Amino acid sequence: MLSTIVIFKYFLFNTLQLEDYWLEYAYLKNRESLTFSSNFAGNWITADSALLTAFKVDLRPESSLRSRATAALLYQVCQCWLALRNQKLPPFIDGKGKRYSMNQFRYFFNTSRLPQKDSDIIDTHFKPSEEGPCPQHIVVLYRGRFYTFTPFIENGNKVCSEYLIEQALIEIENQGQGVEDEKHSGIGALSANDRDTWSQHFQLLKQTNSEAMETISSAICLVVLSDLLPVNHSQQLKWTFINDGSDIWADKSLTFMAFANGTIGSHSDVC
């Protein structure tokens, strides 16, 4: 009993050590599938959303509802990223006026949990502007293929227009639909395996595709374009986790699942 009290007091007055202990033993050493154990998900734009109805009204002939909705969302996400990088995002303050640390935002963008044998590592590339350069690209996964684009202009100091982001997504859709009959690899599904199994596959992928794996890991976020059509909130949330079982990626701190009917959800690792 005495030893328990001593340990409790030690961690109570050494919160940093407590955080490190939790990170190492309760989080990074978890060997279960992230998709089915610790990742969390939510619906951003649903089928009954007024926003989706508005997108349908001004949809361009060359656009899809998915590209239109995703471009609008990514534009706002990039604005948030830029404000955070320039340290212009207001700190969170509760109803009693208490300010909370924003250190956790370092792991919101440009971050992945990389699988390793026995214990994973957190790979974060986000930096405030005063600390140096930071990756500015977004990775898109569609029908087994990975694409990347950078939605910033003026030396990375301004987010490009929704229209330009939408055009990039339309081009990706067109390229992906051009191989519609080709059985795609579904290599992302490997990331949903248990961590030790995934770590073996991950190391093999790094040996032959090191630059591509680094591009995925360092991206602001990852967007998966899905051809599924969820009809209600529950189905949308379920498919946000697993999609069609092939095009998924469990390791990113922020992954958006953009469905063919314009609905969008996100799932995240708890970095």
PDB file of C-alpha atoms in Angstrom:
ATOM      1  CA  MET A   1       0.000   0.000   0.000  1.00  0.00           C
ATOM      2  CA  LEU A   2       2.820   2.390   0.916  1.00  0.00           C
ATOM      3  CA  SER A   3       4.627   1.716  -2.359  1.00  0.00           C
ATOM      4  CA  THR A   4       1.431   2.430  -4.283  1.00  0.00           C
ATOM      5  CA  ILE A   5       1.056   5.809  -2.537  1.00  0.00           C
ATOM      6  CA  VAL A   6       4.682   6.713  -3.251  1.00  0.00           C
ATOM      7  CA  ILE A   7       4.284   5.870  -6.965  1.00  0.00           C
ATOM      8  CA  PHE A   8       1.028   7.828  -7.139  1.00  0.00           C
ATOM      9  CA  LYS A   9       2.617  10.906  -5.555  1.00  0.00           C
ATOM     10  CA  TYR A  10       5.615  10.633  -7.853  1.00  0.00           C
ATOM     11  CA  PHE A  11       3.471  10.730 -10.981  1.00  0.00           C
ATOM     12  CA  LEU A  12       1.108  13.306  -9.487  1.00  0.00           C
ATOM     13  CA  PHE A  13       3.931  15.814  -9.127  1.00  0.00           C
ATOM     14  CA  ASN A  14       5.751  14.765 -12.273  1.00  0.00           C
ATOM     15  CA  THR A  15       3.082  15.071 -14.952  1.00  0.00           C
ATOM     16  CA  LEU A  16       5.625  14.991 -17.757  1.00  0.00           C
ATOM     17  CA  GLN A  17       6.826  11.565 -16.621  1.00  0.00           C
ATOM     18  CA  LEU A  18       3.219  10.413 -16.366  1.00  0.00           C
ATOM     19  CA  GLU A  19       2.570  11.543 -19.928  1.00  0.00           C
ATOM     20  CA  ASP A  20       5.711   9.759 -21.144  1.00  0.00           C
ATOM     21  CA  TYR A  21       4.707   6.600 -19.277  1.00  0.00           C
ATOM     22  CA  TRP A  22       1.242   6.608 -20.836  1.00  0.00           C
ATOM     23  CA  LEU A  23       2.651   7.338 -24.286  1.00  0.00           C
ATOM     24  CA  GLU A  24       5.109   4.468 -24.191  1.00  0.00           C
ATOM     25  CA  TYR A  25       3.220   1.723 -22.378  1.00  0.00           C
ATOM     26  CA  ALA A  26      -0.476   2.422 -22.960  1.00  0.00           C
ATOM     27  CA  TYR A  27      -0.201   3.804 -26.463  1.00  0.00           C
ATOM     28  CA  LEU A  28       2.848   2.972 -28.556  1.00  0.00           C
ATOM     29  CA  LYS A  29       3.202  -0.554 -27.235  1.00  0.00           C
ATOM     30  CA  ASN A  30      -0.381  -1.446 -28.164  1.00  0.00           C
ATOM     31  CA  ARG A  31      -0.023  -4.237 -30.741  1.00  0.00           C
ATOM     32  CA  GLU A  32      -3.664  -4.440 -31.817  1.00  0.00           C
ATOM     33  CA  SER A  33      -5.015  -3.014 -35.065  1.00  0.00           C
ATOM     34  CA  LEU A  34      -5.429   0.746 -34.738  1.00  0.00           C
ATOM     35  CA  THR A  35      -8.546   0.630 -36.880  1.00  0.00           C
ATOM     36  CA  PHE A  36     -10.321  -1.688 -34.466  1.00  0.00           C
ATOM     37  CA  SER A  37      -8.823  -0.638 -31.126  1.00  0.00           C
ATOM     38  CA  SER A  38      -7.886   3.019 -30.715  1.00  0.00           C
ATOM     39  CA  ASN A  39      -8.577   5.123 -33.823  1.00  0.00           C
ATOM     40  CA  PHE A  40     -11.636   7.344 -33.672  1.00  0.00           C
ATOM     41  CA  ALA A  41     -13.912   8.689 -36.393  1.00  0.00           C
ATOM     42  CA  GLY A  42     -16.625  11.253 -37.022  1.00  0.00           C
ATOM     43  CA  ASN A  43     -18.928  12.548 -39.760  1.00  0.00           C
ATOM     44  CA  TRP A  44     -18.155  16.005 -41.152  1.00  0.00           C
ATOM     45  CA  ILE A  45     -20.580  16.417 -44.066  1.00  0.00           C
ATOM     46  CA  THR A  46     -23.623  14.126 -44.049  1.00  0.00           C
ATOM     47  CA  ALA A  47     -26.222  13.312 -46.708  1.00  0.00           C
ATOM     48  CA  ASP A  48     -28.815  15.533 -45.005  1.00  0.00           C
ATOM     49  CA  SER A  49     -26.428  18.466 -44.595  1.00  0.00           C
ATOM     50  CA  ALA A  50     -27.592  21.877 -45.829  1.00  0.00           C
ATOM     51  CA  LEU A  51     -24.024  22.436 -47.001  1.00  0.00           C
ATOM     52  CA  LEU A  52     -24.255  19.476 -49.366  1.00  0.00           C
ATOM     53  CA  THR A  53     -27.538  20.804 -50.734  1.00  0.00           C
ATOM     54  CA  ALA A  54     -25.849  24.141 -51.458  1.00  0.00           C
ATOM     55  CA  PHE A  55     -22.995  22.412 -53.290  1.00  0.00           C
ATOM     56  CA  LYS A  56     -25.482  20.703 -55.586  1.00  0.00           C
ATOM     57  CA  VAL A  57     -26.911  24.066 -56.656  1.00  0.00           C
ATOM     58  CA  ASP A  58     -23.652  25.575 -57.970  1.00  0.00           C
ATOM     59  CA  LEU A  59     -21.982  22.368 -59.164  1.00  0.00           C
ATOM     60  CA  ARG A  60     -19.871  22.921 -62.286  1.00  0.00           C
ATOM     61  CA  PRO A  61     -20.403  20.560 -65.256  1.00  0.00           C
ATOM     62  CA  GLU A  62     -16.913  19.070 -64.940  1.00  0.00           C
ATOM     63  CA  SER A  63     -17.159  18.639 -61.173  1.00  0.00           C
ATOM     64  CA  SER A  64     -18.378  15.814 -59.005  1.00  0.00           C
ATOM     65  CA  LEU A  65     -20.184  16.413 -55.738  1.00  0.00           C
ATOM     66  CA  ARG A  66     -17.283  14.643 -54.023  1.00  0.00           C
ATOM     67  CA  SER A  67     -14.622  16.940 -55.506  1.00  0.00           C
ATOM     68  CA  ARG A  68     -16.703  20.042 -54.729  1.00  0.00           C
ATOM     69  CA  ALA A  69     -17.329  19.134 -51.080  1.00  0.00           C
ATOM     70  CA  THR A  70     -13.792  17.894 -50.489  1.00  0.00           C
ATOM     71  CA  ALA A  71     -12.246  21.047 -51.977  1.00  0.00           C
ATOM     72  CA  ALA A  72     -14.370  23.249 -49.704  1.00  0.00           C
ATOM     73  CA  LEU A  73     -13.364  21.240 -46.646  1.00  0.00           C
ATOM     74  CA  LEU A  74      -9.656  21.127 -47.514  1.00  0.00           C
ATOM     75  CA  TYR A  75      -9.624  24.880 -48.094  1.00  0.00           C
ATOM     76  CA  GLN A  76     -10.785  25.435 -44.504  1.00  0.00           C
ATOM     77  CA  VAL A  77      -8.411  22.772 -43.152  1.00  0.00           C
ATOM     78  CA  CYS A  78      -5.466  24.474 -44.867  1.00  0.00           C
ATOM     79  CA  GLN A  79      -6.524  27.848 -43.474  1.00  0.00           C
ATOM     80  CA  CYS A  80      -6.443  26.299 -40.007  1.00  0.00           C
ATOM     81  CA  TRP A  81      -3.027  24.739 -40.718  1.00  0.00           C
ATOM     82  CA  LEU A  82      -1.658  28.104 -41.860  1.00  0.00           C
ATOM     83  CA  ALA A  83      -3.039  29.934 -38.809  1.00  0.00           C
ATOM     84  CA  LEU A  84      -1.515  27.300 -36.539  1.00  0.00           C
ATOM     85  CA  ARG A  85       1.832  27.467 -38.290  1.00  0.00           C
ATOM     86  CA  ASN A  86       1.877  31.272 -37.993  1.00  0.00           C
ATOM     87  CA  GLN A  87       0.698  30.985 -34.367  1.00  0.00           C
ATOM     88  CA  LYS A  88      -2.440  32.993 -35.048  1.00  0.00           C
ATOM     89  CA  LEU A  89      -4.919  30.359 -33.899  1.00  0.00           C
ATOM     90  CA  PRO A  90      -6.561  31.580 -30.666  1.00  0.00           C
ATOM     91  CA  PRO A  91      -5.884  29.331 -27.654  1.00  0.00           C
ATOM     92  CA  PHE A  92      -8.741  27.270 -26.256  1.00  0.00           C
ATOM     93  CA  ILE A  93     -10.344  28.911 -23.218  1.00  0.00           C
ATOM     94  CA  ASP A  94     -13.059  27.189 -21.177  1.00  0.00           C
ATOM     95  CA  GLY A  95     -16.132  28.832 -19.683  1.00  0.00           C
ATOM     96  CA  LYS A  96     -14.210  29.803 -16.561  1.00  0.00           C
ATOM     97  CA  GLY A  97     -11.494  31.597 -18.503  1.00  0.00           C
ATOM     98  CA  LYS A  98      -8.867  28.901 -18.065  1.00  0.00           C
ATOM     99  CA  ARG A  99      -6.402  28.660 -20.958  1.00  0.00           C
ATOM    100  CA  TYR A 100      -5.273  25.248 -22.195  1.00  0.00           C
ATOM    101  CA  SER A 101      -1.949  24.238 -23.695  1.00  0.00           C
ATOM    102  CA  MET A 102      -1.854  24.045 -27.495  1.00  0.00           C
ATOM    103  CA  ASN A 103       1.171  21.758 -27.587  1.00  0.00           C
ATOM    104  CA  GLN A 104      -1.016  18.847 -28.721  1.00  0.00           C
ATOM    105  CA  PHE A 105      -1.690  20.695 -31.974  1.00  0.00           C
ATOM    106  CA  ARG A 106       1.870  19.838 -33.008  1.00  0.00           C
ATOM    107  CA  TYR A 107       0.592  16.329 -33.658  1.00  0.00           C
ATOM    108  CA  PHE A 108      -2.655  17.253 -35.419  1.00  0.00           C
ATOM    109  CA  PHE A 109      -1.123  17.824 -38.857  1.00  0.00           C
ATOM    110  CA  ASN A 110       1.906  16.357 -40.670  1.00  0.00           C
ATOM    111  CA  THR A 111       2.025  13.402 -38.293  1.00  0.00           C
ATOM    112  CA  SER A 112       1.944   9.609 -38.527  1.00  0.00           C
ATOM    113  CA  ARG A 113       2.315   6.717 -36.145  1.00  0.00           C
ATOM    114  CA  LEU A 114       4.959   4.482 -37.715  1.00  0.00           C
ATOM    115  CA  PRO A 115       4.781   0.730 -37.015  1.00  0.00           C
ATOM    116  CA  GLN A 116       7.817  -0.859 -35.374  1.00  0.00           C
ATOM    117  CA  LYS A 117       8.424  -4.231 -33.802  1.00  0.00           C
ATOM    118  CA  ASP A 118       7.133  -4.246 -30.190  1.00  0.00           C
ATOM    119  CA  SER A 119       6.641  -0.460 -29.982  1.00  0.00           C
ATOM    120  CA  ASP A 120       5.658   2.177 -32.568  1.00  0.00           C
ATOM    121  CA  ILE A 121       7.095   5.677 -32.962  1.00  0.00           C
ATOM    122  CA  ILE A 122       5.424   9.042 -33.608  1.00  0.00           C
ATOM    123  CA  ASP A 123       6.745  10.783 -36.695  1.00  0.00           C
ATOM    124  CA  THR A 124       5.746  14.455 -36.731  1.00  0.00           C
ATOM    125  CA  HIS A 125       6.927  17.052 -39.236  1.00  0.00           C
ATOM    126  CA  PHE A 126       4.813  20.039 -38.225  1.00  0.00           C
ATOM    127  CA  LYS A 127       6.666  23.194 -37.156  1.00  0.00           C
ATOM    128  CA  PRO A 128       5.606  26.759 -36.412  1.00  0.00           C
ATOM    129  CA  SER A 129       7.056  29.114 -39.012  1.00  0.00           C
ATOM    130  CA  GLU A 130       9.648  30.465 -36.560  1.00  0.00           C
ATOM    131  CA  GLU A 131      11.125  26.956 -36.220  1.00  0.00           C
ATOM    132  CA  GLY A 132      11.775  26.440 -39.929  1.00  0.00           C
ATOM    133  CA  PRO A 133      10.221  24.868 -43.044  1.00  0.00           C
ATOM    134  CA  CYS A 134       7.356  22.387 -42.869  1.00  0.00           C
ATOM    135  CA  PRO A 135       5.865  20.030 -45.490  1.00  0.00           C
ATOM    136  CA  GLN A 136       2.878  21.619 -47.252  1.00  0.00           C
ATOM    137  CA  HIS A 137       1.508  18.777 -49.342  1.00  0.00           C
ATOM    138  CA  ILE A 138      -1.630  16.648 -49.091  1.00  0.00           C
ATOM    139  CA  VAL A 139      -1.752  12.984 -50.100  1.00  0.00           C
ATOM    140  CA  VAL A 140      -4.801  11.506 -51.834  1.00  0.00           C
ATOM    141  CA  LEU A 141      -5.514   7.764 -52.072  1.00  0.00           C
ATOM    142  CA  TYR A 142      -7.871   6.637 -54.839  1.00  0.00           C
ATOM    143  CA  ARG A 143      -8.364   3.138 -56.228  1.00  0.00           C
ATOM    144  CA  GLY A 144      -5.075   1.867 -54.901  1.00  0.00           C
ATOM    145  CA  ARG A 145      -2.961   4.769 -56.134  1.00  0.00           C
ATOM    146  CA  PHE A 146      -1.399   7.585 -54.123  1.00  0.00           C
ATOM    147  CA  TYR A 147      -1.318  11.156 -55.411  1.00  0.00           C
ATOM    148  CA  THR A 148       0.025  14.360 -53.914  1.00  0.00           C
ATOM    149  CA  PHE A 149      -0.480  18.079 -54.451  1.00  0.00           C
ATOM    150  CA  THR A 150       0.411  21.295 -52.626  1.00  0.00           C
ATOM    151  CA  PRO A 151      -2.562  23.651 -52.030  1.00  0.00           C
ATOM    152  CA  PHE A 152      -0.495  26.770 -51.266  1.00  0.00           C
ATOM    153  CA  ILE A 153       0.792  29.733 -53.278  1.00  0.00           C
ATOM    154  CA  GLU A 154       3.018  32.764 -52.622  1.00  0.00           C
ATOM    155  CA  ASN A 155       5.863  30.685 -51.207  1.00  0.00           C
ATOM    156  CA  GLY A 156       3.490  28.780 -48.975  1.00  0.00           C
ATOM    157  CA  ASN A 157       2.071  31.871 -47.299  1.00  0.00           C
ATOM    158  CA  LYS A 158      -1.426  31.680 -48.774  1.00  0.00           C
ATOM    159  CA  VAL A 159      -3.917  28.895 -49.418  1.00  0.00           C
ATOM    160  CA  CYS A 160      -4.838  28.594 -53.078  1.00  0.00           C
ATOM    161  CA  SER A 161      -8.487  28.910 -54.090  1.00  0.00           C
ATOM    162  CA  GLU A 162     -11.127  26.234 -53.601  1.00  0.00           C
ATOM    163  CA  TYR A 163     -11.376  26.110 -57.383  1.00  0.00           C
ATOM    164  CA  LEU A 164      -7.720  25.082 -57.801  1.00  0.00           C
ATOM    165  CA  ILE A 165      -8.003  22.470 -55.063  1.00  0.00           C
ATOM    166  CA  GLU A 166     -11.120  21.127 -56.766  1.00  0.00           C
ATOM    167  CA  GLN A 167      -9.339  20.968 -60.127  1.00  0.00           C
ATOM    168  CA  ALA A 168      -6.561  18.884 -58.564  1.00  0.00           C
ATOM    169  CA  LEU A 169      -9.140  16.480 -57.136  1.00  0.00           C
ATOM    170  CA  ILE A 170     -10.993  16.255 -60.464  1.00  0.00           C
ATOM    171  CA  GLU A 171      -7.729  15.326 -62.206  1.00  0.00           C
ATOM    172  CA  ILE A 172      -7.112  12.597 -59.615  1.00  0.00           C
ATOM    173  CA  GLU A 173     -10.656  11.282 -60.089  1.00  0.00           C
ATOM    174  CA  ASN A 174     -10.204  11.203 -63.857  1.00  0.00           C
ATOM    175  CA  GLN A 175      -6.915   9.339 -63.611  1.00  0.00           C
ATOM    176  CA  GLY A 176      -8.331   6.855 -61.131  1.00  0.00           C
ATOM    177  CA  GLN A 177     -11.455   6.205 -63.175  1.00  0.00           C
ATOM    178  CA  GLY A 178      -9.263   5.556 -66.182  1.00  0.00           C
ATOM    179  CA  VAL A 179      -8.151   2.305 -64.527  1.00  0.00           C
ATOM    180  CA  GLU A 180     -11.620   1.321 -63.357  1.00  0.00           C
ATOM    181  CA  ASP A 181     -11.362  -2.264 -64.574  1.00  0.00           C
ATOM    182  CA  GLU A 182      -7.895  -2.772 -63.151  1.00  0.00           C
ATOM    183  CA  LYS A 183      -7.802  -4.628 -59.863  1.00  0.00           C
ATOM    184  CA  HIS A 184      -6.027  -2.189 -57.574  1.00  0.00           C
ATOM    185  CA  SER A 185      -3.546  -3.270 -54.966  1.00  0.00           C
ATOM    186  CA  GLY A 186      -5.341  -2.137 -51.818  1.00  0.00           C
ATOM    187  CA  ILE A 187      -1.935  -1.845 -50.168  1.00  0.00           C
ATOM    188  CA  GLY A 188      -3.337   0.554 -47.577  1.00  0.00           C
ATOM    189  CA  ALA A 189      -5.362  -2.284 -46.060  1.00  0.00           C
ATOM    190  CA  LEU A 190      -2.099  -3.622 -44.627  1.00  0.00           C
ATOM    191  CA  SER A 191      -2.056  -0.662 -42.230  1.00  0.00           C
ATOM    192  CA  ALA A 192      -5.186  -2.007 -40.531  1.00  0.00           C
ATOM    193  CA  ASN A 193      -3.419  -5.209 -39.507  1.00  0.00           C
ATOM    194  CA  ASP A 194      -1.977  -5.778 -36.047  1.00  0.00           C
ATOM    195  CA  ARG A 195       1.032  -3.553 -35.483  1.00  0.00           C
ATOM    196  CA  ASP A 196       3.756  -6.212 -35.524  1.00  0.00           C
ATOM    197  CA  THR A 197       2.491  -7.698 -38.799  1.00  0.00           C
ATOM    198  CA  TRP A 198       2.104  -4.247 -40.327  1.00  0.00           C
ATOM    199  CA  SER A 199       5.618  -3.315 -39.189  1.00  0.00           C
ATOM    200  CA  GLN A 200       7.057  -6.198 -41.241  1.00  0.00           C
ATOM    201  CA  HIS A 201       5.210  -5.073 -44.374  1.00  0.00           C
ATOM    202  CA  PHE A 202       6.034  -1.439 -43.643  1.00  0.00           C
ATOM    203  CA  GLN A 203       9.780  -2.125 -43.548  1.00  0.00           C
ATOM    204  CA  LEU A 204       9.573  -3.937 -46.891  1.00  0.00           C
ATOM    205  CA  LEU A 205       7.709  -0.984 -48.405  1.00  0.00           C
ATOM    206  CA  LYS A 206      10.312   1.447 -47.055  1.00  0.00           C
ATOM    207  CA  GLN A 207      13.118  -0.537 -48.630  1.00  0.00           C
ATOM    208  CA  THR A 208      11.670  -0.155 -52.119  1.00  0.00           C
ATOM    209  CA  ASN A 209       9.542   3.004 -51.765  1.00  0.00           C
ATOM    210  CA  SER A 210      11.259   5.087 -49.096  1.00  0.00           C
ATOM    211  CA  GLU A 211      10.463   8.447 -50.707  1.00  0.00           C
ATOM    212  CA  ALA A 212       6.790   7.585 -51.188  1.00  0.00           C
ATOM    213  CA  MET A 213       6.426   6.375 -47.596  1.00  0.00           C
ATOM    214  CA  GLU A 214       8.063   9.564 -46.321  1.00  0.00           C
ATOM    215  CA  THR A 215       5.681  11.630 -48.464  1.00  0.00           C
ATOM    216  CA  ILE A 216       2.679   9.903 -46.889  1.00  0.00           C
ATOM    217  CA  SER A 217       4.024  10.227 -43.362  1.00  0.00           C
ATOM    218  CA  SER A 218       4.893  13.923 -43.632  1.00  0.00           C
ATOM    219  CA  ALA A 219       1.698  15.070 -45.420  1.00  0.00           C
ATOM    220  CA  ILE A 220      -0.582  17.626 -43.772  1.00  0.00           C
ATOM    221  CA  CYS A 221      -3.355  15.062 -43.987  1.00  0.00           C
ATOM    222  CA  LEU A 222      -4.471  12.161 -46.146  1.00  0.00           C
ATOM    223  CA  VAL A 223      -7.656  12.084 -48.226  1.00  0.00           C
ATOM    224  CA  VAL A 224      -9.225   8.824 -49.374  1.00  0.00           C
ATOM    225  CA  LEU A 225     -11.654   9.080 -52.299  1.00  0.00           C
ATOM    226  CA  SER A 226     -14.251   6.356 -51.930  1.00  0.00           C
ATOM    227  CA  ASP A 227     -16.780   5.213 -54.528  1.00  0.00           C
ATOM    228  CA  LEU A 228     -19.199   4.055 -51.826  1.00  0.00           C
ATOM    229  CA  LEU A 229     -22.528   5.823 -51.256  1.00  0.00           C
ATOM    230  CA  PRO A 230     -23.501   5.866 -47.570  1.00  0.00           C
ATOM    231  CA  VAL A 231     -27.224   6.419 -47.064  1.00  0.00           C
ATOM    232  CA  ASN A 232     -27.281   7.280 -43.356  1.00  0.00           C
ATOM    233  CA  HIS A 233     -25.045   8.525 -40.554  1.00  0.00           C
ATOM    234  CA  SER A 234     -24.263   5.067 -39.164  1.00  0.00           C
ATOM    235  CA  GLN A 235     -23.226   3.648 -42.520  1.00  0.00           C
ATOM    236  CA  GLN A 236     -21.109   6.712 -43.228  1.00  0.00           C
ATOM    237  CA  LEU A 237     -19.316   6.379 -39.893  1.00  0.00           C
ATOM    238  CA  LYS A 238     -18.685   2.652 -40.413  1.00  0.00           C
ATOM    239  CA  TRP A 239     -17.279   3.145 -43.909  1.00  0.00           C
ATOM    240  CA  THR A 240     -15.159   6.066 -42.701  1.00  0.00           C
ATOM    241  CA  PHE A 241     -13.249   3.473 -40.676  1.00  0.00           C
ATOM    242  CA  ILE A 242     -12.960   0.684 -43.255  1.00  0.00           C
ATOM    243  CA  ASN A 243     -14.123   2.015 -46.658  1.00  0.00           C
ATOM    244  CA  ASP A 244     -14.283  -0.956 -49.049  1.00  0.00           C
ATOM    245  CA  GLY A 245     -11.602  -2.847 -47.131  1.00  0.00           C
ATOM    246  CA  SER A 246      -8.780  -1.845 -49.468  1.00  0.00           C
ATOM    247  CA  ASP A 247      -8.272   1.918 -49.698  1.00  0.00           C
ATOM    248  CA  ILE A 248      -7.666   2.835 -46.067  1.00  0.00           C
ATOM    249  CA  TRP A 249      -4.692   4.164 -44.104  1.00  0.00           C
ATOM    250  CA  ALA A 250      -4.719   3.773 -40.334  1.00  0.00           C
ATOM    251  CA  ASP A 251      -1.531   5.580 -39.319  1.00  0.00           C
ATOM    252  CA  LYS A 252      -2.172   9.262 -40.077  1.00  0.00           C
ATOM    253  CA  SER A 253      -3.167  11.758 -37.414  1.00  0.00           C
ATOM    254  CA  LEU A 254      -5.861  13.042 -39.788  1.00  0.00           C
ATOM    255  CA  THR A 255      -7.468  11.128 -42.656  1.00  0.00           C
ATOM    256  CA  PHE A 256     -10.579  12.254 -44.527  1.00  0.00           C
ATOM    257  CA  MET A 257     -12.854   9.728 -46.223  1.00  0.00           C
ATOM    258  CA  ALA A 258     -14.665  11.465 -49.101  1.00  0.00           C
ATOM    259  CA  PHE A 259     -17.540   9.436 -50.537  1.00  0.00           C
ATOM    260  CA  ALA A 260     -18.975   9.563 -54.057  1.00  0.00           C
ATOM    261  CA  ASN A 261     -22.201  11.299 -52.929  1.00  0.00           C
ATOM    262  CA  GLY A 262     -20.285  14.206 -51.361  1.00  0.00           C
ATOM    263  CA  THR A 263     -20.471  13.029 -47.764  1.00  0.00           C
ATOM    264  CA  ILE A 264     -17.213  13.181 -45.810  1.00  0.00           C
ATOM    265  CA  GLY A 265     -15.978  11.673 -42.572  1.00  0.00           C
ATOM    266  CA  SER A 266     -12.605  11.513 -40.885  1.00  0.00           C
ATOM    267  CA  HIS A 267     -10.681   9.032 -38.784  1.00  0.00           C
ATOM    268  CA  SER A 268      -7.568   9.659 -36.774  1.00  0.00           C
ATOM    269  CA  ASP A 269      -4.897   7.982 -34.768  1.00  0.00           C
ATOM    270  CA  VAL A 270      -4.786   9.342 -31.212  1.00  0.00           C
ATOM    271  CA  CYS A 271      -1.353  11.005 -31.666  1.00  0.00           C
TER     272      CYS A 271
END
